[in-house]
Amino acid sequence: MQPTSDRTDWFPIVLRMEGARALVVGGGQVAANKTRLLVQTGAQVHVQSATLCDELAQIAAQQAEREGAFTHIARDATPADTAQWAAQGFRLVYLATNDQALNHRLAALCQQHNLPVCAVDDPAVSSFITPALITRGPVQVAISTGGAAPVLARRLRTRIEQILPDGLGRLARFMQEQRSWLRARLPEAGARRQIWERFIDGPGGRLGMDGQTEDARKALDTLLEDPTPRGEVWLVGAGPGNPDLLSLAALRMMQDADVVLYDNLVAPTIMNYIRRDAELVFVGKSSNRHTLPQGDINTELVRRAKQGLRVLRLKGGDPFIFGRGGEEIETLAQAGVPFRIIPGISAANGCAAYAGIPLTHRDCAQSCLFITGHARADGTLHLDWETIALHNQTVVIYMGLAALPQLCARLIEHGLPPDWPAALIERGTLPEQRVLCATLSDLAEKATEQGISSPALIVVGEVVRHRILPTGQ
């Protein structure tokens, strides 16, 4: 079996290494790191090397009381040993000698014998890679870069280590002990999932992490007194597109929702953060095209919530800024459906910031006005031009690209000079963001020349002259 470019990364914990035989070839610090990892899984670890470094010797001493936990094969490995390794039933092999040529030869022979092998820091000849690992008892978090950047994986592990409480292991063990009992009480998987989620998010989760198992069980019993799934609707702002701008509350609800109603303004990268088994319903609202009319969306939210589902209404930007969130909560309130609202970074705030354009500035803009640039069916714009065409404010126009020539012309007609600064921000906050700075007299023409397309935001005002491109984006 030869190494391939589509090798699947995996970690020995997945193989349930408890009691399984694993081999580490090498006696230095790198071998010690892998040995320490394997010992934590309960594997029977064999280390083959003529000598052991101090840490390996210490591990050997620590494991002396566990029969078969640590075996030292006190000689250096040779290619002839690989056939014996296969015969001895090793589940996996780590190669950690300081002789790269020997590691390559041993790796090739291991694969010929169908032995999973990892040559440390040499993914090209390995059949598996070990991600960086975070362990909290039964809870394991593995981080992998596919062998491309092990240092990055370790740095990410350090950051995640800081936010995972030590009590997670105790909580996981408590939940494991209650699984069979709860399954007997609630045979339906969806109902059990909701009970566990309510338990984790409530006082029971904290009691479990603190090791107060008796009180945690009482909290679980209380939840079981009313196990009926509780439907509700969450109106969540997904921000302008960059997933780094999602709020923690939005991420949590995206992971908890049973069904998600979303539209075309939610970036595909955002959708990757939704729980994988959630039902996705595309309602696809866009300019002059409605996959599902707003009234039907409102009805669908109520219908699904009354089925006991947790319904996520995921909207681009903020649900209360041109997102019709107000109409939806009116319907939910009238139907008696519980709902929560999680604001998102608006397109105006996010796109302008990533473009380096301040929305207000003490020298030129003491206010900021958000408007939509939708034209009527006959192509005309009905806007309060006298209020919009002012010199001391910034105007941010949503959904105005199709009517851009008319918008610019009417602003000039109502008092703004032809050389008044204006900008177009295409796909703001995303890696492919483009910013076009011009004036009212030539913005439409330049937008056509450069092929600017939706989604795009228009910013009009002297703040465009104060644009400074952020250095960290």
Short mmCIF file of N, CA, C and O in Angstrom, two decimals, residues 32 48 55 86-87 108 119 137 160 170 204 248 260 266 271 316 320 341 349 385 390 393 399 410 424:
data_model
loop_
_atom_site.label_atom_id
_atom_site.label_comp_id
_atom_site.label_asym_id
_atom_site.label_seq_id
_atom_site.Cartn_x
_atom_site.Cartn_y
_atom_site.Cartn_z
N ALA A 32 9.15 10.14 22.80
CA ALA A 32 8.50 10.31 24.11
C ALA A 32 7.16 11.01 23.96
O ALA A 32 6.18 10.66 24.63
N GLN A 48 10.74 0.64 20.66
CA GLN A 48 11.92 -0.08 20.18
C GLN A 48 13.05 0.92 19.94
O GLN A 48 12.98 1.77 19.05
N GLU A 55 12.81 11.18 29.59
CA GLU A 55 11.35 11.20 29.70
C GLU A 55 10.76 9.84 29.40
O GLU A 55 9.81 9.40 30.07
N ALA A 86 4.18 -6.85 11.95
CA ALA A 86 2.87 -7.22 11.41
C ALA A 86 2.36 -8.50 12.07
O ALA A 86 1.18 -8.62 12.41
N ALA A 87 3.26 -9.47 12.28
CA ALA A 87 2.86 -10.73 12.88
C ALA A 87 2.43 -10.57 14.33
O ALA A 87 1.59 -11.32 14.84
N ALA A 108 7.77 2.42 4.14
CA ALA A 108 7.39 1.70 2.92
C ALA A 108 7.10 0.23 3.22
O ALA A 108 6.13 -0.35 2.72
N ALA A 119 5.37 8.39 9.95
CA ALA A 119 6.74 8.87 10.12
C ALA A 119 6.65 10.32 10.58
O ALA A 119 6.15 11.17 9.85
N GLY A 137 -10.98 14.09 29.80
CA GLY A 137 -11.59 12.80 30.07
C GLY A 137 -12.05 12.17 28.76
O GLY A 137 -11.28 12.06 27.81
N ILE A 160 -7.58 26.64 22.09
CA ILE A 160 -8.80 25.93 22.48
C ILE A 160 -8.67 25.39 23.90
O ILE A 160 -9.65 25.36 24.66
N ARG A 170 -15.88 15.31 33.52
CA ARG A 170 -16.86 14.85 34.51
C ARG A 170 -18.27 14.90 33.94
O ARG A 170 -19.08 13.98 34.17
N GLY A 204 -28.05 21.98 35.31
CA GLY A 204 -27.54 20.61 35.33
C GLY A 204 -26.16 20.49 34.74
O GLY A 204 -25.32 19.71 35.22
N LEU A 248 -21.03 34.90 19.05
CA LEU A 248 -21.01 33.61 19.74
C LEU A 248 -22.43 33.07 19.90
O LEU A 248 -22.66 31.86 19.79
N VAL A 260 -33.43 25.20 9.54
CA VAL A 260 -32.91 26.54 9.24
C VAL A 260 -33.57 27.05 7.97
O VAL A 260 -33.52 26.41 6.92
N VAL A 266 -27.14 34.90 2.72
CA VAL A 266 -26.28 34.20 3.69
C VAL A 266 -25.17 33.51 2.91
O VAL A 266 -25.43 32.65 2.07
N MET A 271 -22.93 28.93 6.04
CA MET A 271 -23.76 27.73 6.15
C MET A 271 -22.97 26.53 6.68
O MET A 271 -23.55 25.59 7.22
N GLY A 316 -28.91 37.45 6.31
CA GLY A 316 -27.68 38.20 6.10
C GLY A 316 -27.74 39.53 6.82
O GLY A 316 -28.81 40.13 6.98
N PHE A 320 -33.04 43.16 11.64
CA PHE A 320 -33.92 44.32 11.78
C PHE A 320 -33.49 45.49 10.89
O PHE A 320 -34.02 46.59 11.01
N ILE A 341 -34.14 37.01 19.42
CA ILE A 341 -33.51 37.80 18.36
C ILE A 341 -32.03 37.96 18.67
O ILE A 341 -31.66 38.41 19.76
N ASN A 349 -22.27 48.51 8.35
CA ASN A 349 -21.15 48.57 9.29
C ASN A 349 -19.99 47.70 8.85
O ASN A 349 -18.83 48.13 8.81
N TRP A 385 -35.84 62.58 -1.64
CA TRP A 385 -34.57 63.08 -2.15
C TRP A 385 -34.06 64.30 -1.37
O TRP A 385 -32.86 64.47 -1.20
N LEU A 390 -28.10 65.59 1.22
CA LEU A 390 -27.53 66.58 2.14
C LEU A 390 -26.03 66.43 2.20
O LEU A 390 -25.48 65.34 2.02
N GLN A 393 -23.88 64.45 5.73
CA GLN A 393 -24.22 63.11 6.16
C GLN A 393 -23.67 62.07 5.18
O GLN A 393 -23.26 62.39 4.07
N MET A 399 -29.05 47.38 -1.91
CA MET A 399 -29.78 46.83 -3.06
C MET A 399 -30.06 47.89 -4.12
O MET A 399 -31.13 47.95 -4.69
N ARG A 410 -30.40 61.39 -9.78
CA ARG A 410 -31.37 62.09 -8.92
C ARG A 410 -30.68 62.79 -7.76
O ARG A 410 -31.12 63.87 -7.32
N LEU A 424 -18.60 52.00 -4.30
CA LEU A 424 -19.30 50.72 -4.38
C LEU A 424 -18.44 49.66 -3.69
O LEU A 424 -17.24 49.57 -3.95
#
